[in-house]
mmCIF file of C-alpha atoms in Angstrom:
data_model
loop_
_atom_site.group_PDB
_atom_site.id
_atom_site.type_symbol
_atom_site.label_atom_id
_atom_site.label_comp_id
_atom_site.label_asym_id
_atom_site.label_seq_id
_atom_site.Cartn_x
_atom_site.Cartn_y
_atom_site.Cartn_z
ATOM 1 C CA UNK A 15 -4.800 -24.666 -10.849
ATOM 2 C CA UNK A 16 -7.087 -22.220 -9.694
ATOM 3 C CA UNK A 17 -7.936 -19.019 -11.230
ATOM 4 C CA UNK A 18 -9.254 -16.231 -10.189
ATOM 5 C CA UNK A 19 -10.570 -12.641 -12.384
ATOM 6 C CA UNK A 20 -10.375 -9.594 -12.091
ATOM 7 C CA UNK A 21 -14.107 -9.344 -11.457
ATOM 8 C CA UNK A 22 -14.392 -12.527 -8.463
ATOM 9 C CA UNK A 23 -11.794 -11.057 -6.632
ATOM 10 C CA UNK A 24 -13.386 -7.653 -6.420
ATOM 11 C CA UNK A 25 -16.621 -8.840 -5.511
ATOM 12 C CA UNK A 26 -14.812 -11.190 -2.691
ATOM 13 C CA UNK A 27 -13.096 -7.679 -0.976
ATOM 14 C CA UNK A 28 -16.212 -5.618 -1.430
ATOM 15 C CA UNK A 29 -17.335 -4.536 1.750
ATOM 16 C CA UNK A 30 -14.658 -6.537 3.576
ATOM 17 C CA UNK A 31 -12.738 -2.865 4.915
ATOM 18 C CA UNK A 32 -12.436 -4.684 8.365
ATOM 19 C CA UNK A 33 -11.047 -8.347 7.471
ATOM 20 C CA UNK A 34 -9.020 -6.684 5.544
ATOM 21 C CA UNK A 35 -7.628 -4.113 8.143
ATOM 22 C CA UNK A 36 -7.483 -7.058 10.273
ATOM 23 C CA UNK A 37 -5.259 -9.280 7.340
ATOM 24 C CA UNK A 38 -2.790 -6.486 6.825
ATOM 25 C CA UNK A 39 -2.206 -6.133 10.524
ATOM 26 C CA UNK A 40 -1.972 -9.837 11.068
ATOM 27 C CA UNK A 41 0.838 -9.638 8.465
ATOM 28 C CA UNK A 42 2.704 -7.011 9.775
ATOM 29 C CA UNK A 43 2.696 -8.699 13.098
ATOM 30 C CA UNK A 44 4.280 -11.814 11.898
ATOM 31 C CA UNK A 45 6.480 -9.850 9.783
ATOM 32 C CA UNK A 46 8.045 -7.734 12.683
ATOM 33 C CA UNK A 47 7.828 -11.389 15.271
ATOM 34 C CA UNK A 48 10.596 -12.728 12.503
ATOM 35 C CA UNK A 49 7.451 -14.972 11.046
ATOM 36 C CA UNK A 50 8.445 -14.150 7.445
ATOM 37 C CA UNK A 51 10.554 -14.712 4.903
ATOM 38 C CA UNK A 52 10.896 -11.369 2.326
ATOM 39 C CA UNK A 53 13.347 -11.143 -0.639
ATOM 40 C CA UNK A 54 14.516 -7.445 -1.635
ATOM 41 C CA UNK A 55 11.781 -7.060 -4.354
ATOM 42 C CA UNK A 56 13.225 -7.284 -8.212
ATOM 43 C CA UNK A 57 12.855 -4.100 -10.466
ATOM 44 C CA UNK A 58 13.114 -4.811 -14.377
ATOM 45 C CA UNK A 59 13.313 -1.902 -16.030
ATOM 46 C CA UNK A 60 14.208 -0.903 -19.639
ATOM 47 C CA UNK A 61 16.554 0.519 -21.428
ATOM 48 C CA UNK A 62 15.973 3.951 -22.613
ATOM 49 C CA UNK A 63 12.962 4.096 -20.290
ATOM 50 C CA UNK A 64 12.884 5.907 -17.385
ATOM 51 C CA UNK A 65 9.221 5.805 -16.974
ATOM 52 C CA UNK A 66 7.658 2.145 -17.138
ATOM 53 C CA UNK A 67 9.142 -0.759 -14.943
ATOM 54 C CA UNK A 68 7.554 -4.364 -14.083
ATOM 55 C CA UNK A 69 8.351 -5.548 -9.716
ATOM 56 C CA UNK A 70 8.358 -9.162 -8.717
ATOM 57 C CA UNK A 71 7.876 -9.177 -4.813
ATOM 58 C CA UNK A 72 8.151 -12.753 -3.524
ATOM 59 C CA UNK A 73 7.361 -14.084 -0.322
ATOM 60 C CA UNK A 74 6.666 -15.991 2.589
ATOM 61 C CA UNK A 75 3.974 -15.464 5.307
ATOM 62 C CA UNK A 76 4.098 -17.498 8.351
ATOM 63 C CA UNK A 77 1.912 -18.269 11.027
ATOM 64 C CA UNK A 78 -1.178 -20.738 11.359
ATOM 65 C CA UNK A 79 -1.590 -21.016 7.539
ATOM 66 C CA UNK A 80 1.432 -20.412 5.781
ATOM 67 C CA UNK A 81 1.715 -19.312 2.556
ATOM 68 C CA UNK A 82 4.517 -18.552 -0.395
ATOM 69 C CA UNK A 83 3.825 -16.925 -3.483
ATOM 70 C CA UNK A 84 4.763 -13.655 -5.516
ATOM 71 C CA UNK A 85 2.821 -10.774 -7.104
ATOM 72 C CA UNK A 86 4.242 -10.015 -10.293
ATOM 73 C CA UNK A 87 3.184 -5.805 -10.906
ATOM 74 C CA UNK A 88 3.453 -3.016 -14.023
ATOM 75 C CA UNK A 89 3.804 0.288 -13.651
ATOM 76 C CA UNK A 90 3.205 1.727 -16.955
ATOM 77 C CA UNK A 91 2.205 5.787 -16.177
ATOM 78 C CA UNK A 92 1.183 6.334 -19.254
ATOM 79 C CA UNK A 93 -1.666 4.045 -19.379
ATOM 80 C CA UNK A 94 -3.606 7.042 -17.630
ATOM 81 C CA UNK A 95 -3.990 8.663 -21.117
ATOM 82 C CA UNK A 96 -4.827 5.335 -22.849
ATOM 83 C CA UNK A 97 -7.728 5.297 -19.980
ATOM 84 C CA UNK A 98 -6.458 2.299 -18.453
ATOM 85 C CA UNK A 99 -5.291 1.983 -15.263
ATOM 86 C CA UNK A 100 -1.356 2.954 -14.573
ATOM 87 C CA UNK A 101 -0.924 -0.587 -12.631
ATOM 88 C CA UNK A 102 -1.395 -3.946 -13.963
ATOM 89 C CA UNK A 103 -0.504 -7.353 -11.216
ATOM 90 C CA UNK A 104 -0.936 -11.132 -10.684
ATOM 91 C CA UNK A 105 -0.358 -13.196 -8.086
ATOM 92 C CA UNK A 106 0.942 -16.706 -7.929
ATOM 93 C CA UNK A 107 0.163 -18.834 -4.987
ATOM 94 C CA UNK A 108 2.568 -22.111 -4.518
ATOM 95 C CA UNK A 109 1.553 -25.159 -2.235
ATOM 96 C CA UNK A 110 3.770 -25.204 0.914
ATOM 97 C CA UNK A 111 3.332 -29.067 0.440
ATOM 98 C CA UNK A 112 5.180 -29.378 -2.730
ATOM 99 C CA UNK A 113 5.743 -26.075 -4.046
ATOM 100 C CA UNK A 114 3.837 -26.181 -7.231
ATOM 101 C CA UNK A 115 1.871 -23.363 -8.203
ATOM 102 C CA UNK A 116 -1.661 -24.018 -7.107
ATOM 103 C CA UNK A 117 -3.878 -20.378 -7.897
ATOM 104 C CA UNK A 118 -3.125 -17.597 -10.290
ATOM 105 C CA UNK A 119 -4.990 -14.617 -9.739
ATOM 106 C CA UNK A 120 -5.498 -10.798 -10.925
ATOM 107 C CA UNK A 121 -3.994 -8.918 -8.885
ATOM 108 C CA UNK A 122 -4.705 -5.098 -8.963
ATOM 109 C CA UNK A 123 -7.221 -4.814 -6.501
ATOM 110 C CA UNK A 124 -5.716 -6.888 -3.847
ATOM 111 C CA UNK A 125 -2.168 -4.564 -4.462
ATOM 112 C CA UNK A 126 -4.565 -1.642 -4.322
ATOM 113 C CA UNK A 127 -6.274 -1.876 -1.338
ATOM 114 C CA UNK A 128 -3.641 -3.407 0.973
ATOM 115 C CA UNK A 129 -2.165 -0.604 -0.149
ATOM 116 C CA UNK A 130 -5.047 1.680 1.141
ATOM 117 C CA UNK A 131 -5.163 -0.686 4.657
ATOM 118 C CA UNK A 132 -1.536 -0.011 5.101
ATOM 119 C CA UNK A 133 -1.713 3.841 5.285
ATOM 120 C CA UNK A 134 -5.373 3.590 7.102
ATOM 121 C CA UNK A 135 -3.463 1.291 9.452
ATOM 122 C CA UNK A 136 -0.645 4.100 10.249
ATOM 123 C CA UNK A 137 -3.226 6.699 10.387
ATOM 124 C CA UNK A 138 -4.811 5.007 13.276
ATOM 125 C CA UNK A 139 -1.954 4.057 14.995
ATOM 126 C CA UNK A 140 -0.084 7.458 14.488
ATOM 127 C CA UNK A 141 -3.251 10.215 15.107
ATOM 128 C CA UNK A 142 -3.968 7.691 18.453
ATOM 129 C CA UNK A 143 -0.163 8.052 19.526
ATOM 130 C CA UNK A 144 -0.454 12.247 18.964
ATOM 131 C CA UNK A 145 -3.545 11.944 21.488
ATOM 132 C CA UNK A 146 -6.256 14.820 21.051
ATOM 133 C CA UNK A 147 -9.540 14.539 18.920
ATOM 134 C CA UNK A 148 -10.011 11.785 16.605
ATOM 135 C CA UNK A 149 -9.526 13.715 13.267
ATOM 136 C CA UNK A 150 -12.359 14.631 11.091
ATOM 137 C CA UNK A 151 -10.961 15.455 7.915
ATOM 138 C CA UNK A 152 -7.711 14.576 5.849
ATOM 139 C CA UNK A 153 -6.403 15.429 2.937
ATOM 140 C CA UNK A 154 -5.741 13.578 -0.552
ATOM 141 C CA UNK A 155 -2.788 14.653 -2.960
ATOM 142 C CA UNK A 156 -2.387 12.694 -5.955
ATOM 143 C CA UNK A 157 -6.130 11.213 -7.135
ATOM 144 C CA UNK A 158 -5.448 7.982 -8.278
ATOM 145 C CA UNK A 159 -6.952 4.448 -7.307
ATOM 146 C CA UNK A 160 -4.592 4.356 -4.434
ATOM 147 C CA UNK A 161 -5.553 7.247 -2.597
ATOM 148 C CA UNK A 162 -9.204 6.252 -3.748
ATOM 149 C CA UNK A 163 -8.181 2.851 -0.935
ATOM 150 C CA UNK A 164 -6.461 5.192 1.006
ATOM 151 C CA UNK A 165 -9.781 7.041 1.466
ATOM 152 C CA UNK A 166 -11.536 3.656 1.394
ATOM 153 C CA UNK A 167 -9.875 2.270 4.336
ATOM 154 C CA UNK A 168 -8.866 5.427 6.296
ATOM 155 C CA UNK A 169 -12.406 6.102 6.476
ATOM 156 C CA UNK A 170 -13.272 2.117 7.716
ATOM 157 C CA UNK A 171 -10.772 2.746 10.301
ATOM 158 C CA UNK A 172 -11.247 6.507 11.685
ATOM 159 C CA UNK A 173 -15.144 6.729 12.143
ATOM 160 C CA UNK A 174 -14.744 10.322 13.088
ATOM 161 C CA UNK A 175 -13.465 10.956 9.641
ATOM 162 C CA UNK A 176 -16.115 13.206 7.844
ATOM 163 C CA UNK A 177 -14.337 15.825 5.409
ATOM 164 C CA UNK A 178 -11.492 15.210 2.979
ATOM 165 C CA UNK A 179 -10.458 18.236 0.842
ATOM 166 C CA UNK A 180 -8.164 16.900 -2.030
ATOM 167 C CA UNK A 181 -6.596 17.688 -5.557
ATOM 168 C CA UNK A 182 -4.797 16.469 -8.584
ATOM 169 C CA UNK A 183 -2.762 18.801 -11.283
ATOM 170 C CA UNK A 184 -5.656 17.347 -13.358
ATOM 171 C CA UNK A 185 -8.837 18.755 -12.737
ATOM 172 C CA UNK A 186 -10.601 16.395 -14.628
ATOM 173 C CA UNK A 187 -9.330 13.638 -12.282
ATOM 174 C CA UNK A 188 -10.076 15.547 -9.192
ATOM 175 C CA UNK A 189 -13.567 16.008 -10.239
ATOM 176 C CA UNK A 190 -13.966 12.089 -11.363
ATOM 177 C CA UNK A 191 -12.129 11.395 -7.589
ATOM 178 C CA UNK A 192 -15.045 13.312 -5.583
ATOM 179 C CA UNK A 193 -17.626 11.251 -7.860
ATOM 180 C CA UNK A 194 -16.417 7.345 -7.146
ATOM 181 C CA UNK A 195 -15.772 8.765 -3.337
ATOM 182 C CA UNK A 196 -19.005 8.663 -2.624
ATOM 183 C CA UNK A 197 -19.530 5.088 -3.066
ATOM 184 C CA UNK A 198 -16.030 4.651 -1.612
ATOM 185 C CA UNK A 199 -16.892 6.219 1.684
ATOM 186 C CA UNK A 200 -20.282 7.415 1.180
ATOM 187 C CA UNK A 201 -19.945 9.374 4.751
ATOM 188 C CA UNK A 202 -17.255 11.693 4.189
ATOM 189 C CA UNK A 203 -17.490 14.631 2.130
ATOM 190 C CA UNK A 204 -14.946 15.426 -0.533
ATOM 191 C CA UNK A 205 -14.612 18.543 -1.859
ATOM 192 C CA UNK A 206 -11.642 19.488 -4.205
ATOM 193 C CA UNK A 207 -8.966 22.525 -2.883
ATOM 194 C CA UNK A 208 -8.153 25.448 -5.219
ATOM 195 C CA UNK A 209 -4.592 23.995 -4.560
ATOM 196 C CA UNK A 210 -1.828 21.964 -2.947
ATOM 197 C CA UNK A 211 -1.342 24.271 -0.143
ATOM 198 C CA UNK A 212 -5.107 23.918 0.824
ATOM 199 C CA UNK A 213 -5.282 20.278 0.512
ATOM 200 C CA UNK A 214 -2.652 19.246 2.178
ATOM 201 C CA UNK A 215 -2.425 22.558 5.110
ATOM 202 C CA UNK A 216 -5.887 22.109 6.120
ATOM 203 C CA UNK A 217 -6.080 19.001 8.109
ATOM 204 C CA UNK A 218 -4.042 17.329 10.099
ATOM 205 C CA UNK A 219 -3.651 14.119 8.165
ATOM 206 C CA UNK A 220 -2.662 13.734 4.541
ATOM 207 C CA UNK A 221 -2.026 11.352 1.932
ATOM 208 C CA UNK A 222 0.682 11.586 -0.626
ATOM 209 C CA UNK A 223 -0.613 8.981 -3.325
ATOM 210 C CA UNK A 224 0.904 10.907 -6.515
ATOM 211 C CA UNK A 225 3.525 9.623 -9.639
ATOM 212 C CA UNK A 226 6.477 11.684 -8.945
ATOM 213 C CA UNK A 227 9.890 9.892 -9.713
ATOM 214 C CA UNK A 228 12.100 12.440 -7.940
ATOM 215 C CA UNK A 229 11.363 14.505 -4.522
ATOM 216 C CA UNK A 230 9.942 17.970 -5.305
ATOM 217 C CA UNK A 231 7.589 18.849 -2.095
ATOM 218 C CA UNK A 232 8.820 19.497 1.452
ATOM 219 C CA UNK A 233 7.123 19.692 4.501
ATOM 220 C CA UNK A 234 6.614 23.542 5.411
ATOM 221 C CA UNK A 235 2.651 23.678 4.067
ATOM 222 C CA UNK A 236 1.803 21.030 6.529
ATOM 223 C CA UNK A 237 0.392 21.739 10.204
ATOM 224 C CA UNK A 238 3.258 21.444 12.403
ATOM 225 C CA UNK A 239 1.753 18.410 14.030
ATOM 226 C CA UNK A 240 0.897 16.286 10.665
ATOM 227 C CA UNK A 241 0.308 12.772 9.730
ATOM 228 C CA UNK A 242 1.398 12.360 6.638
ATOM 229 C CA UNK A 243 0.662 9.032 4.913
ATOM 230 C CA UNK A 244 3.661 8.740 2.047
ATOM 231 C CA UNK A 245 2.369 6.330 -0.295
ATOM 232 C CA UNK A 246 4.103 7.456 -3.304
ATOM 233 C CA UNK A 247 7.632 7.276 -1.517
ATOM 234 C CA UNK A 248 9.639 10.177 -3.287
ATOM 235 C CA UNK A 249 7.572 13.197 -3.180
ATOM 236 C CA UNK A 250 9.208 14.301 0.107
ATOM 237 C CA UNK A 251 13.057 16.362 0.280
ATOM 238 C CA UNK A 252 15.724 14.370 2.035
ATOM 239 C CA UNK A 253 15.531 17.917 3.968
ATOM 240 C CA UNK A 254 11.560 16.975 4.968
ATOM 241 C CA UNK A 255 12.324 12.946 5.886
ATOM 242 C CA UNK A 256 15.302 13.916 7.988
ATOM 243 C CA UNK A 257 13.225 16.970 9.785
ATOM 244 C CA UNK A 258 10.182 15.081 10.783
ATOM 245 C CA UNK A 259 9.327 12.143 12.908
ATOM 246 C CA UNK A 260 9.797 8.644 10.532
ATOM 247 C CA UNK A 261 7.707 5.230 10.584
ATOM 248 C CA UNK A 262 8.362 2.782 8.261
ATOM 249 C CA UNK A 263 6.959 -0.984 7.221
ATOM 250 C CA UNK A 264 10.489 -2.401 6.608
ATOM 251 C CA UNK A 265 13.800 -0.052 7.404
ATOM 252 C CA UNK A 266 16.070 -1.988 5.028
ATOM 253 C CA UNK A 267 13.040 -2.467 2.190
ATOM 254 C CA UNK A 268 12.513 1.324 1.742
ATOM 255 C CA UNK A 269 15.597 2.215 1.851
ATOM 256 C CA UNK A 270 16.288 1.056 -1.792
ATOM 257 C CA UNK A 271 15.713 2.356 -5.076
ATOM 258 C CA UNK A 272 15.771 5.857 -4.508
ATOM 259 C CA UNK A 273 13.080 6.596 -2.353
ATOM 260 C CA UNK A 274 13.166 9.781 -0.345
ATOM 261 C CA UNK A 275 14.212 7.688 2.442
ATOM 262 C CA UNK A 276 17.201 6.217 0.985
ATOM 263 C CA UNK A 277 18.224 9.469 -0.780
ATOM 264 C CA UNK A 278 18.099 10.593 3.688
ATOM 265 C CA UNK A 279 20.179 7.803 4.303
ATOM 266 C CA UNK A 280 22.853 8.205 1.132
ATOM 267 C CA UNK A 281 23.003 11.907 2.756
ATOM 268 C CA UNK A 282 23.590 11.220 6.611
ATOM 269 C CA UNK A 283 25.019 7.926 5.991
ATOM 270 C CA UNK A 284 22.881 6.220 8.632
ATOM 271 C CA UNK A 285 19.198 5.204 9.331
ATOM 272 C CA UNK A 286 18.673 6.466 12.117
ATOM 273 C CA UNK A 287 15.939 8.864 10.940
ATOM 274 C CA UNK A 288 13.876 5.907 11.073
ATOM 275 C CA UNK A 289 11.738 5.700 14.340
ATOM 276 C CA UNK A 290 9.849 2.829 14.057
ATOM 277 C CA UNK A 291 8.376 -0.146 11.898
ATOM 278 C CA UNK A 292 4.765 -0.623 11.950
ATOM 279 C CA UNK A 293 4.854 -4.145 13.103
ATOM 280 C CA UNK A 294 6.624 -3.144 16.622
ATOM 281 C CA UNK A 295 3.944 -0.320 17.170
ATOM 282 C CA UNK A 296 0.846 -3.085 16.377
ATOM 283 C CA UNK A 297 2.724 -5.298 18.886
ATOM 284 C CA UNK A 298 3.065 -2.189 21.082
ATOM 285 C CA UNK A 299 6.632 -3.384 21.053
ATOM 286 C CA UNK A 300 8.084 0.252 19.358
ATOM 287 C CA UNK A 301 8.818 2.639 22.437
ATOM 288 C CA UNK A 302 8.013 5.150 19.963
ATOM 289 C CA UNK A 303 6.520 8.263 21.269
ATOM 290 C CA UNK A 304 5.199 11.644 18.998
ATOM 291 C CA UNK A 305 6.691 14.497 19.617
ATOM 292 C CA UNK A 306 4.481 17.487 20.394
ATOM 293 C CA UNK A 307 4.462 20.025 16.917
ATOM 294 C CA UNK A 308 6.484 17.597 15.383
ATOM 295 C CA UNK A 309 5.201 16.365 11.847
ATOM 296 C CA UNK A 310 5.452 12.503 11.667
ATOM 297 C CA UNK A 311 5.467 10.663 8.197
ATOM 298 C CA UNK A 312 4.390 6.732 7.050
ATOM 299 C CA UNK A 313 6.369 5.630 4.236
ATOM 300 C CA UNK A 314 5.346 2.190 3.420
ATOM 301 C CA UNK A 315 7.404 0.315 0.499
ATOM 302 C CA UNK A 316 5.085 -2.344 0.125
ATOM 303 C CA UNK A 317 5.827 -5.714 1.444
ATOM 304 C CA UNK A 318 4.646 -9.166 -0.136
ATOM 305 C CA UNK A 319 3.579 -10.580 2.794
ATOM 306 C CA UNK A 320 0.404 -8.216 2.657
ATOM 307 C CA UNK A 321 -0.107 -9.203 -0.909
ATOM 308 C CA UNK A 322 0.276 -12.891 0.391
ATOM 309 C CA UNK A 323 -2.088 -12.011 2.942
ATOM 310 C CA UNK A 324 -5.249 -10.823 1.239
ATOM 311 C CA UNK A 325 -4.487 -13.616 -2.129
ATOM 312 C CA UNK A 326 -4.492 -16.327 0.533
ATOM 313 C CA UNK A 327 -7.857 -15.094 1.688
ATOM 314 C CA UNK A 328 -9.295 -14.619 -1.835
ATOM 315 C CA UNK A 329 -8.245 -17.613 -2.439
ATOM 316 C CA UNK A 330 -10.005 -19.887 0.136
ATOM 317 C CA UNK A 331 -12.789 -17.253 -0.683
ATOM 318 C CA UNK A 332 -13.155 -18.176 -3.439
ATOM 319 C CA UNK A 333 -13.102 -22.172 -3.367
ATOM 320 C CA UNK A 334 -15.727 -21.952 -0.782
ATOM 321 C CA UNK A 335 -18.490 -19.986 -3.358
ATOM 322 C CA UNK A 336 -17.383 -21.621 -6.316
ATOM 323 C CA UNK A 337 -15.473 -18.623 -7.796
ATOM 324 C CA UNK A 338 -12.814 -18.598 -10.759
ATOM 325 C CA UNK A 339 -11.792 -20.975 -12.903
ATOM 326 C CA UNK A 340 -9.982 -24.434 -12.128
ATOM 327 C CA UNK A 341 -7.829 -25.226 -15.243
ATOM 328 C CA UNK A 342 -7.270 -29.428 -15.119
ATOM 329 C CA UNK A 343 -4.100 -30.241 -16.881
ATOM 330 C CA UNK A 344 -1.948 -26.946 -15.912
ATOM 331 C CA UNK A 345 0.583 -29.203 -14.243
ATOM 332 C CA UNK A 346 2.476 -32.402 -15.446
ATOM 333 C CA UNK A 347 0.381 -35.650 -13.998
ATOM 334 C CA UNK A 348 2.641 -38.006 -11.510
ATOM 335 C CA UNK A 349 6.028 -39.349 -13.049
ATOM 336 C CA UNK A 350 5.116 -43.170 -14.323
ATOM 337 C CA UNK A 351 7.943 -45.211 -13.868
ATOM 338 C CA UNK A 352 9.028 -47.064 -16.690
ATOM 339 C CA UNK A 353 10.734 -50.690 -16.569
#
């Protein structure tokens, strides 16, 4: 069994922005070709807690080198105060030639930053399809370590980007956001709005990375022709979903679990607010078109398969330099057969 830290598989991603653009979209491709096999993902939560919950997302990833697995992921939001990070993952990794587990690795960076690719992904793909100048600024609402990837990777994708004006209900965080950003994307310069309006009416393209459990924001501070990258899932009004252009990873994954998009859906009935699936518009397979001064929003659930992606990766990565740990003995030896 081979595992893999916290600290090996962060040094294996830094400065890999492009393979891993390049992973996610792989993934998505084979995901939308049929290539895939991807479980509803399992929510445990507890009782008399509405806050914390724990998500087992299991898949398979086909393709060249297949791969099955699961990332096993905490969302405790109250570790923010304890100064820990709100999210907490692993990974297992099982052998497609016998199914035994054959890595376990820490998986919070890998769930962050596919995270990040994702949206970057959509950004590039959705700002392309509204044609016009390559944007030069976005803005960032909710300053956690996602939208830290979502900066990350929006910036390795859109090399016009050179502004992003964002903001947090905590100041503090906003202020300790525009510090890391500069190693994150040391060419764009962050400054931090006075409020939401202002970051997320200024530019064209905006991230929604923030905590909230119920929809409380609609869509009438953004410019009427806005990207908007929903991370987060249930910021948005089933009045703002159903109002603005939708693209989606997986149509029946995020419409689950109360997510703005299935609240849309328990209110019309149908899905057919839905426009498109990232994996049709990589294959340019969509037929979906923008609609001029009409806003268009990513919601991404989250899919395994990108999980699978980058831990598969990590890794072979990791083998090759002589990274982790390999624990002999995890497994039972062959079965001895006795007389």
């Amino acid at each position: 069994m081979l595992i893999v830290g916290h600290d090996d598989v962060r040094t294996l991603l830094d400065g890999r922005e492009k393979e891993v653009l390049e992973l996610v979209a792989d993934a998505y491709r084979l995901h939308d070709e049929g290539r895939t096999s991807l479980p509803h993902s399992v929510f445990l939560r507890f009782p008399g807690d509405d806050r914390n919950r724990v998500i087992g997302l299991p898949a398979f990833l086909g393709g060249d080198d297949t791969v099955a697995g699961m990332k096993w992921i905490a969302s405790f939001p109250g570790n923010v105060t304890r100064g820990i990070d709100r999210a907490s993952a692993s990974i297992v990794l099982n052998s497609m030639a016998d199914g035994r587990p054959e890595a376990f690795m820490e998986a919070s960076v890998i769930s962050a930053r596919r995270t990040g690719a994702s949206a970057a992904l959509a950004a590039g793909l959705l700002t392309e399809a509204a044609g016009g100048e390559a944007p030069q600024g976005m803005g960032l609402l909710g300053l956690g370590p996602i939208n830290l990837e979502v900066l990350r990777f929006c910036a390795a994708r859109l090399p016009s980007l050179r502004e992003a004006l964002v903001y947090d209900l905590d100041p503090g965080r906003a202020e300790e956001f525009r510090a890391r950003a500069k190693s994150v994307a040391p060419g764009v310069e962050v400054s931090v709005a006075d409020d939401v309006s202002q970051a997320v009416g200024t530019y064209g393209l905006v991230s929604l990375a923030t905590t909230a459990g119920t929809p409380h924001m609609d869509l009438s501070a953004f410019r009427a022709d806005a990207t908007v990258l929903h991370v987060s899932l249930r910021d948005l009004t089933v009045e703002a979903v159903l109002g603005a252009q939708n693209v989606v990873d997986d149509t029946d994954h995020v419409c689950r679990e109360r997510t703005s998009l299935h609240l849309a859906e328990e209110a019309t009935g149908k899905r057919e607010f839905v426009g498109a699936e990232i994996g049709a518009l990589l294959r340019g397979t969509s037929g979906f078109r923008r609609e001029p001064g009409r806003r268009t929003v990513f919601s991404p659930f989250g899919l395994g398969v990108l999980d699978l992606a980058l831990a598969r990766w990590v890794r072979d990565r990791a083998a090759e330099e002589g990274l982790g740990v390999r624990v002999e003995g995890f497994l039972p030896g062959p079965v001895v057969a006795t007389a």
